Amino acid sequence: ETGVTQTPRHLVMGMTNKKSLKCEQHLGHNAMYWYKQSAKKPLELMFVYSLEERVENNSVPSRFSPECPNSSHLFLHLHTLQPEDSALYLCASSQEWGTGGYEQYFGPGTRLTVT
Amino acid sequence: GQNIDQPTEMTATEGAIVQINCTYQTSGFNGLFWYQQHAGEAPTFLSYNVLDGLEEKGRFSSFLSRSKGYSYLLLKELQMKDSASYLCAVFNSNYQLIWGAGTKLIIKP
């Protein structure tokens, strides 16, 4: 496989469930990102990892918990979500973090619905 | 605060030219990106401008004026497949990427 992959593509979960989103990048990049995309709103950056260390955490509720076991994999663990958390969750990677000029490569996203 | 402004939606005709504007107010500037996102798909990189002027890539061109806090994406010879959302994003002085809400472009035959 090439590029950035995400699983699952669609997820429906109840507010009491626990689930995880998975992202894998095959580009040899050093930085990985989680974004939330809601209709007609800008992309919201949730977390950034650089060389497997979390470098940004933008006031995200604790019901979202990221994990980066190595530079190719990124997880987003979900628990006790709210209906307003329903959105498209995008994973991205870039060659480096904290320096300009490097575009981000996005995965296809996970469409999450919280019931 | 920091924000990116772009029109919410635009409509154009197949074969025509369309210009999508983006204005930004950010704490510093280290480059501006344009991405294309088809419905239900991932954003894909189109262009990157860090110096003033026009960058041309086939049917797509991107312009930047740092003094005006302004950029535009120009699409020529529009095709139906160009129907998508176009996202403008700016690297601020801390290399945080600030995103616009995107412009939905509708192409009509």
PDB file of C-alpha atoms in Angstrom:
ATOM      1  CA  GLU A   1       0.000   0.000   0.000  1.00  0.00           C
ATOM      2  CA  THR A   2       1.064   3.562  -0.522  1.00  0.00           C
ATOM      3  CA  GLY A   3       0.311   6.907   1.079  1.00  0.00           C
ATOM      4  CA  VAL A   4      -1.773   7.201   4.214  1.00  0.00           C
ATOM      5  CA  THR A   5      -4.387   4.615   5.113  1.00  0.00           C
ATOM      6  CA  GLN A   6      -7.094   4.763   7.757  1.00  0.00           C
ATOM      7  CA  THR A   7      -9.387   2.155   9.244  1.00  0.00           C
ATOM      8  CA  PRO A   8     -12.266   1.851   9.658  1.00  0.00           C
ATOM      9  CA  ARG A   9     -13.730   4.098   6.955  1.00  0.00           C
ATOM     10  CA  HIS A  10     -17.080   4.290   8.719  1.00  0.00           C
ATOM     11  CA  LEU A  11     -17.908   3.838  12.389  1.00  0.00           C
ATOM     12  CA  VAL A  12     -21.160   4.056  14.291  1.00  0.00           C
ATOM     13  CA  MET A  13     -20.863   3.904  18.048  1.00  0.00           C
ATOM     14  CA  GLY A  14     -22.977   4.519  21.082  1.00  0.00           C
ATOM     15  CA  MET A  15     -22.008   7.026  23.740  1.00  0.00           C
ATOM     16  CA  THR A  16     -20.857   4.295  26.113  1.00  0.00           C
ATOM     17  CA  ASN A  17     -18.718   2.378  23.615  1.00  0.00           C
ATOM     18  CA  LYS A  18     -14.953   2.324  23.322  1.00  0.00           C
ATOM     19  CA  LYS A  19     -13.396   2.173  19.869  1.00  0.00           C
ATOM     20  CA  SER A  20     -10.117   3.035  18.177  1.00  0.00           C
ATOM     21  CA  LEU A  21      -9.234   4.639  14.870  1.00  0.00           C
ATOM     22  CA  LYS A  22      -6.069   3.520  13.122  1.00  0.00           C
ATOM     23  CA  CYS A  23      -3.790   5.384  10.754  1.00  0.00           C
ATOM     24  CA  GLU A  24      -0.735   4.112   8.923  1.00  0.00           C
ATOM     25  CA  GLN A  25       1.618   6.034   6.669  1.00  0.00           C
ATOM     26  CA  HIS A  26       3.940   4.403   4.153  1.00  0.00           C
ATOM     27  CA  LEU A  27       5.850   7.567   3.223  1.00  0.00           C
ATOM     28  CA  GLY A  28       8.686   7.530   5.735  1.00  0.00           C
ATOM     29  CA  HIS A  29       7.462  10.776   7.273  1.00  0.00           C
ATOM     30  CA  ASN A  30       8.418  11.979  10.745  1.00  0.00           C
ATOM     31  CA  ALA A  31       5.229  13.854  11.675  1.00  0.00           C
ATOM     32  CA  MET A  32       1.640  12.627  11.993  1.00  0.00           C
ATOM     33  CA  TYR A  33      -1.579  14.501  12.711  1.00  0.00           C
ATOM     34  CA  TRP A  34      -5.179  13.945  13.742  1.00  0.00           C
ATOM     35  CA  TYR A  35      -7.800  16.374  12.446  1.00  0.00           C
ATOM     36  CA  LYS A  36     -11.541  16.690  12.954  1.00  0.00           C
ATOM     37  CA  GLN A  37     -13.572  17.900   9.974  1.00  0.00           C
ATOM     38  CA  SER A  38     -17.146  19.071  10.519  1.00  0.00           C
ATOM     39  CA  ALA A  39     -19.400  20.378   7.787  1.00  0.00           C
ATOM     40  CA  LYS A  40     -18.659  23.947   6.699  1.00  0.00           C
ATOM     41  CA  LYS A  41     -15.998  24.404   9.382  1.00  0.00           C
ATOM     42  CA  PRO A  42     -12.198  24.643   9.062  1.00  0.00           C
ATOM     43  CA  LEU A  43     -10.166  21.576   9.765  1.00  0.00           C
ATOM     44  CA  GLU A  44      -9.546  21.365  13.508  1.00  0.00           C
ATOM     45  CA  LEU A  45      -6.107  20.140  14.464  1.00  0.00           C
ATOM     46  CA  MET A  46      -6.397  17.737  17.399  1.00  0.00           C
ATOM     47  CA  PHE A  47      -2.964  16.224  17.930  1.00  0.00           C
ATOM     48  CA  VAL A  48       0.495  16.303  16.382  1.00  0.00           C
ATOM     49  CA  TYR A  49       3.254  13.753  16.821  1.00  0.00           C
ATOM     50  CA  SER A  50       6.809  14.335  15.715  1.00  0.00           C
ATOM     51  CA  LEU A  51       9.223  11.410  15.894  1.00  0.00           C
ATOM     52  CA  GLU A  52       6.653   9.599  18.059  1.00  0.00           C
ATOM     53  CA  GLU A  53       6.442  12.394  20.624  1.00  0.00           C
ATOM     54  CA  ARG A  54       3.275  14.415  21.082  1.00  0.00           C
ATOM     55  CA  VAL A  55       4.099  18.037  20.294  1.00  0.00           C
ATOM     56  CA  GLU A  56       0.655  19.635  20.145  1.00  0.00           C
ATOM     57  CA  ASN A  57      -2.593  18.971  21.953  1.00  0.00           C
ATOM     58  CA  ASN A  58      -5.137  21.607  21.081  1.00  0.00           C
ATOM     59  CA  SER A  59      -7.515  21.546  24.040  1.00  0.00           C
ATOM     60  CA  VAL A  60      -9.092  18.295  22.979  1.00  0.00           C
ATOM     61  CA  PRO A  61     -11.476  16.607  25.460  1.00  0.00           C
ATOM     62  CA  SER A  62      -9.982  13.668  27.333  1.00  0.00           C
ATOM     63  CA  ARG A  63     -12.495  11.312  25.746  1.00  0.00           C
ATOM     64  CA  PHE A  64     -10.097  11.397  22.770  1.00  0.00           C
ATOM     65  CA  SER A  65      -6.780   9.720  23.511  1.00  0.00           C
ATOM     66  CA  PRO A  66      -3.998   9.494  20.899  1.00  0.00           C
ATOM     67  CA  GLU A  67      -1.270   6.904  20.712  1.00  0.00           C
ATOM     68  CA  CYS A  68       1.784   6.788  18.461  1.00  0.00           C
ATOM     69  CA  PRO A  69       3.665   3.501  18.945  1.00  0.00           C
ATOM     70  CA  ASN A  70       6.090   4.190  16.076  1.00  0.00           C
ATOM     71  CA  SER A  71       6.630   6.708  13.310  1.00  0.00           C
ATOM     72  CA  SER A  72       4.354   4.841  10.881  1.00  0.00           C
ATOM     73  CA  HIS A  73       1.306   4.275  13.067  1.00  0.00           C
ATOM     74  CA  LEU A  74      -1.119   6.545  14.862  1.00  0.00           C
ATOM     75  CA  PHE A  75      -4.216   5.652  16.843  1.00  0.00           C
ATOM     76  CA  LEU A  76      -7.084   7.652  18.231  1.00  0.00           C
ATOM     77  CA  HIS A  77      -8.839   5.924  21.120  1.00  0.00           C
ATOM     78  CA  LEU A  78     -12.434   6.972  21.685  1.00  0.00           C
ATOM     79  CA  HIS A  79     -14.590   6.537  24.792  1.00  0.00           C
ATOM     80  CA  THR A  80     -17.830   7.994  26.118  1.00  0.00           C
ATOM     81  CA  LEU A  81     -18.230  10.234  23.094  1.00  0.00           C
ATOM     82  CA  GLN A  82     -21.000  12.794  22.598  1.00  0.00           C
ATOM     83  CA  PRO A  83     -23.248  13.217  19.547  1.00  0.00           C
ATOM     84  CA  GLU A  84     -21.410  16.463  18.675  1.00  0.00           C
ATOM     85  CA  ASP A  85     -18.278  14.381  18.149  1.00  0.00           C
ATOM     86  CA  SER A  86     -19.833  12.977  14.987  1.00  0.00           C
ATOM     87  CA  ALA A  87     -17.546  14.137  12.158  1.00  0.00           C
ATOM     88  CA  LEU A  88     -14.923  13.037   9.656  1.00  0.00           C
ATOM     89  CA  TYR A  89     -11.629  12.249  11.385  1.00  0.00           C
ATOM     90  CA  LEU A  90      -8.627  12.696   9.149  1.00  0.00           C
ATOM     91  CA  CYS A  91      -5.101  11.483   9.684  1.00  0.00           C
ATOM     92  CA  ALA A  92      -2.202  13.195   7.908  1.00  0.00           C
ATOM     93  CA  SER A  93       1.560  12.976   7.759  1.00  0.00           C
ATOM     94  CA  SER A  94       4.375  15.255   6.634  1.00  0.00           C
ATOM     95  CA  GLN A  95       8.103  14.918   6.204  1.00  0.00           C
ATOM     96  CA  GLU A  96       8.825  17.113   9.193  1.00  0.00           C
ATOM     97  CA  TRP A  97       6.953  19.161  11.803  1.00  0.00           C
ATOM     98  CA  GLY A  98       7.772  22.681  12.907  1.00  0.00           C
ATOM     99  CA  THR A  99       9.393  23.833   9.707  1.00  0.00           C
ATOM    100  CA  GLY A 100       7.856  25.209   6.549  1.00  0.00           C
ATOM    101  CA  GLY A 101       7.328  23.975   3.055  1.00  0.00           C
ATOM    102  CA  TYR A 102       6.269  20.402   3.778  1.00  0.00           C
ATOM    103  CA  GLU A 103       2.806  19.582   2.588  1.00  0.00           C
ATOM    104  CA  GLN A 104       0.630  17.201   4.532  1.00  0.00           C
ATOM    105  CA  TYR A 105      -0.621  13.983   3.006  1.00  0.00           C
ATOM    106  CA  PHE A 106      -4.058  12.935   4.168  1.00  0.00           C
ATOM    107  CA  GLY A 107      -5.730   9.612   4.617  1.00  0.00           C
ATOM    108  CA  PRO A 108      -9.296   9.038   3.392  1.00  0.00           C
ATOM    109  CA  GLY A 109     -10.748   9.612   6.851  1.00  0.00           C
ATOM    110  CA  THR A 110     -13.086   7.794   9.202  1.00  0.00           C
ATOM    111  CA  ARG A 111     -16.707   8.943   9.128  1.00  0.00           C
ATOM    112  CA  LEU A 112     -17.781   8.701  12.778  1.00  0.00           C
ATOM    113  CA  THR A 113     -21.391   8.779  13.905  1.00  0.00           C
ATOM    114  CA  VAL A 114     -22.160   8.832  17.627  1.00  0.00           C
ATOM    115  CA  THR A 115     -25.669   7.738  18.504  1.00  0.00           C
TER     116      THR A 115
ATOM    117  CA  GLY B   1      -7.218  35.949  16.566  1.00  0.00           C
ATOM    118  CA  GLN B   2      -6.136  34.146  13.452  1.00  0.00           C
ATOM    119  CA  ASN B   3      -8.464  33.461  10.585  1.00  0.00           C
ATOM    120  CA  ILE B   4      -8.683  32.569   6.942  1.00  0.00           C
ATOM    121  CA  ASP B   5     -11.554  33.872   4.805  1.00  0.00           C
ATOM    122  CA  GLN B   6     -12.731  32.246   1.603  1.00  0.00           C
ATOM    123  CA  PRO B   7     -16.098  32.250  -0.161  1.00  0.00           C
ATOM    124  CA  THR B   8     -18.358  29.422   0.949  1.00  0.00           C
ATOM    125  CA  GLU B   9     -19.488  28.409  -2.511  1.00  0.00           C
ATOM    126  CA  MET B  10     -18.885  29.327  -6.139  1.00  0.00           C
ATOM    127  CA  THR B  11     -20.432  28.169  -9.401  1.00  0.00           C
ATOM    128  CA  ALA B  12     -18.736  28.137 -12.802  1.00  0.00           C
ATOM    129  CA  THR B  13     -19.274  26.692 -16.256  1.00  0.00           C
ATOM    130  CA  GLU B  14     -17.335  23.848 -17.829  1.00  0.00           C
ATOM    131  CA  GLY B  15     -14.519  25.215 -20.000  1.00  0.00           C
ATOM    132  CA  ALA B  16     -14.458  28.580 -18.226  1.00  0.00           C
ATOM    133  CA  ILE B  17     -11.990  30.136 -15.756  1.00  0.00           C
ATOM    134  CA  VAL B  18     -12.642  30.633 -12.044  1.00  0.00           C
ATOM    135  CA  GLN B  19     -10.691  32.457  -9.338  1.00  0.00           C
ATOM    136  CA  ILE B  20     -11.047  31.452  -5.701  1.00  0.00           C
ATOM    137  CA  ASN B  21      -9.854  34.097  -3.260  1.00  0.00           C
ATOM    138  CA  CYS B  22      -8.352  33.651   0.180  1.00  0.00           C
ATOM    139  CA  THR B  23      -7.506  36.385   2.667  1.00  0.00           C
ATOM    140  CA  TYR B  24      -5.698  35.703   5.899  1.00  0.00           C
ATOM    141  CA  GLN B  25      -4.874  37.334   9.210  1.00  0.00           C
ATOM    142  CA  THR B  26      -2.334  35.265  11.084  1.00  0.00           C
ATOM    143  CA  SER B  27       0.427  35.765  13.621  1.00  0.00           C
ATOM    144  CA  GLY B  28       3.264  35.755  11.119  1.00  0.00           C
ATOM    145  CA  PHE B  29       3.512  33.976   7.798  1.00  0.00           C
ATOM    146  CA  ASN B  30       5.613  31.052   6.635  1.00  0.00           C
ATOM    147  CA  GLY B  31       3.777  29.905   3.539  1.00  0.00           C
ATOM    148  CA  LEU B  32       0.320  29.281   2.098  1.00  0.00           C
ATOM    149  CA  PHE B  33      -1.143  26.014   0.798  1.00  0.00           C
ATOM    150  CA  TRP B  34      -4.069  25.168  -1.435  1.00  0.00           C
ATOM    151  CA  TYR B  35      -5.686  21.751  -1.198  1.00  0.00           C
ATOM    152  CA  GLN B  36      -8.465  20.125  -3.195  1.00  0.00           C
ATOM    153  CA  GLN B  37     -11.019  17.880  -1.496  1.00  0.00           C
ATOM    154  CA  HIS B  38     -13.619  15.897  -3.415  1.00  0.00           C
ATOM    155  CA  ALA B  39     -16.731  14.958  -1.480  1.00  0.00           C
ATOM    156  CA  GLY B  40     -16.058  12.017   0.817  1.00  0.00           C
ATOM    157  CA  GLU B  41     -12.350  11.956   0.014  1.00  0.00           C
ATOM    158  CA  ALA B  42      -9.073  13.139   1.539  1.00  0.00           C
ATOM    159  CA  PRO B  43      -7.692  16.627   0.857  1.00  0.00           C
ATOM    160  CA  THR B  44      -4.904  16.524  -1.718  1.00  0.00           C
ATOM    161  CA  PHE B  45      -2.116  19.058  -2.088  1.00  0.00           C
ATOM    162  CA  LEU B  46      -2.340  21.516  -4.997  1.00  0.00           C
ATOM    163  CA  SER B  47       0.175  24.285  -4.415  1.00  0.00           C
ATOM    164  CA  TYR B  48       2.469  26.063  -1.990  1.00  0.00           C
ATOM    165  CA  ASN B  49       3.410  29.764  -2.095  1.00  0.00           C
ATOM    166  CA  VAL B  50       5.930  31.397   0.197  1.00  0.00           C
ATOM    167  CA  LEU B  51       7.092  34.297  -2.005  1.00  0.00           C
ATOM    168  CA  ASP B  52       4.945  36.896  -3.744  1.00  0.00           C
ATOM    169  CA  GLY B  53       3.864  36.133  -7.256  1.00  0.00           C
ATOM    170  CA  LEU B  54       2.224  33.522  -9.406  1.00  0.00           C
ATOM    171  CA  GLU B  55       2.991  29.794  -9.406  1.00  0.00           C
ATOM    172  CA  GLU B  56       1.631  27.883 -12.390  1.00  0.00           C
ATOM    173  CA  LYS B  57       0.976  24.147 -12.554  1.00  0.00           C
ATOM    174  CA  GLY B  58      -0.856  23.112 -15.662  1.00  0.00           C
ATOM    175  CA  ARG B  59      -4.471  24.322 -15.506  1.00  0.00           C
ATOM    176  CA  PHE B  60      -4.037  25.526 -11.919  1.00  0.00           C
ATOM    177  CA  SER B  61      -2.187  28.651 -10.770  1.00  0.00           C
ATOM    178  CA  SER B  62      -1.811  30.167  -7.317  1.00  0.00           C
ATOM    179  CA  PHE B  63      -0.974  33.772  -6.506  1.00  0.00           C
ATOM    180  CA  LEU B  64       0.290  35.327  -3.300  1.00  0.00           C
ATOM    181  CA  SER B  65       0.587  38.888  -2.020  1.00  0.00           C
ATOM    182  CA  ARG B  66       2.046  38.862   1.475  1.00  0.00           C
ATOM    183  CA  SER B  67       1.635  42.614   1.959  1.00  0.00           C
ATOM    184  CA  LYS B  68      -2.110  42.291   1.311  1.00  0.00           C
ATOM    185  CA  GLY B  69      -2.585  38.997   3.149  1.00  0.00           C
ATOM    186  CA  TYR B  70      -4.151  37.644  -0.006  1.00  0.00           C
ATOM    187  CA  SER B  71      -3.971  34.651  -2.285  1.00  0.00           C
ATOM    188  CA  TYR B  72      -6.029  33.238  -5.091  1.00  0.00           C
ATOM    189  CA  LEU B  73      -6.296  29.925  -6.877  1.00  0.00           C
ATOM    190  CA  LEU B  74      -7.003  30.189 -10.597  1.00  0.00           C
ATOM    191  CA  LEU B  75      -8.488  27.232 -12.427  1.00  0.00           C
ATOM    192  CA  LYS B  76      -8.556  27.320 -16.218  1.00  0.00           C
ATOM    193  CA  GLU B  77     -10.417  25.185 -18.762  1.00  0.00           C
ATOM    194  CA  LEU B  78     -12.714  23.899 -16.062  1.00  0.00           C
ATOM    195  CA  GLN B  79     -13.713  20.269 -16.180  1.00  0.00           C
ATOM    196  CA  MET B  80     -16.557  18.527 -14.377  1.00  0.00           C
ATOM    197  CA  LYS B  81     -14.011  16.683 -12.236  1.00  0.00           C
ATOM    198  CA  ASP B  82     -12.897  20.035 -10.791  1.00  0.00           C
ATOM    199  CA  SER B  83     -16.123  20.100  -8.767  1.00  0.00           C
ATOM    200  CA  ALA B  84     -14.720  19.906  -5.236  1.00  0.00           C
ATOM    201  CA  SER B  85     -13.940  21.982  -2.171  1.00  0.00           C
ATOM    202  CA  TYR B  86     -10.763  24.061  -2.237  1.00  0.00           C
ATOM    203  CA  LEU B  87      -9.043  24.666   1.080  1.00  0.00           C
ATOM    204  CA  CYS B  88      -6.649  27.520   1.832  1.00  0.00           C
ATOM    205  CA  ALA B  89      -4.207  27.085   4.740  1.00  0.00           C
ATOM    206  CA  VAL B  90      -1.447  29.314   6.141  1.00  0.00           C
ATOM    207  CA  PHE B  91       1.625  28.469   8.192  1.00  0.00           C
ATOM    208  CA  ASN B  92       1.944  31.103  10.913  1.00  0.00           C
ATOM    209  CA  SER B  93       5.186  32.164  12.607  1.00  0.00           C
ATOM    210  CA  ASN B  94       5.088  29.057  14.830  1.00  0.00           C
ATOM    211  CA  TYR B  95       4.542  26.786  11.819  1.00  0.00           C
ATOM    212  CA  GLN B  96       1.022  26.050  12.952  1.00  0.00           C
ATOM    213  CA  LEU B  97      -1.211  25.427   9.941  1.00  0.00           C
ATOM    214  CA  ILE B  98      -4.322  27.631  10.064  1.00  0.00           C
ATOM    215  CA  TRP B  99      -7.123  26.375   7.800  1.00  0.00           C
ATOM    216  CA  GLY B 100      -9.958  28.102   6.014  1.00  0.00           C
ATOM    217  CA  ALA B 101     -13.402  26.497   5.903  1.00  0.00           C
ATOM    218  CA  GLY B 102     -13.043  25.787   2.184  1.00  0.00           C
ATOM    219  CA  THR B 103     -14.799  26.936  -0.969  1.00  0.00           C
ATOM    220  CA  LYS B 104     -17.193  24.505  -2.599  1.00  0.00           C
ATOM    221  CA  LEU B 105     -16.859  24.833  -6.368  1.00  0.00           C
ATOM    222  CA  ILE B 106     -19.769  23.644  -8.489  1.00  0.00           C
ATOM    223  CA  ILE B 107     -19.141  23.158 -12.205  1.00  0.00           C
ATOM    224  CA  LYS B 108     -22.142  23.236 -14.538  1.00  0.00           C
ATOM    225  CA  PRO B 109     -22.169  21.858 -18.082  1.00  0.00           C
TER     226      PRO B 109
END
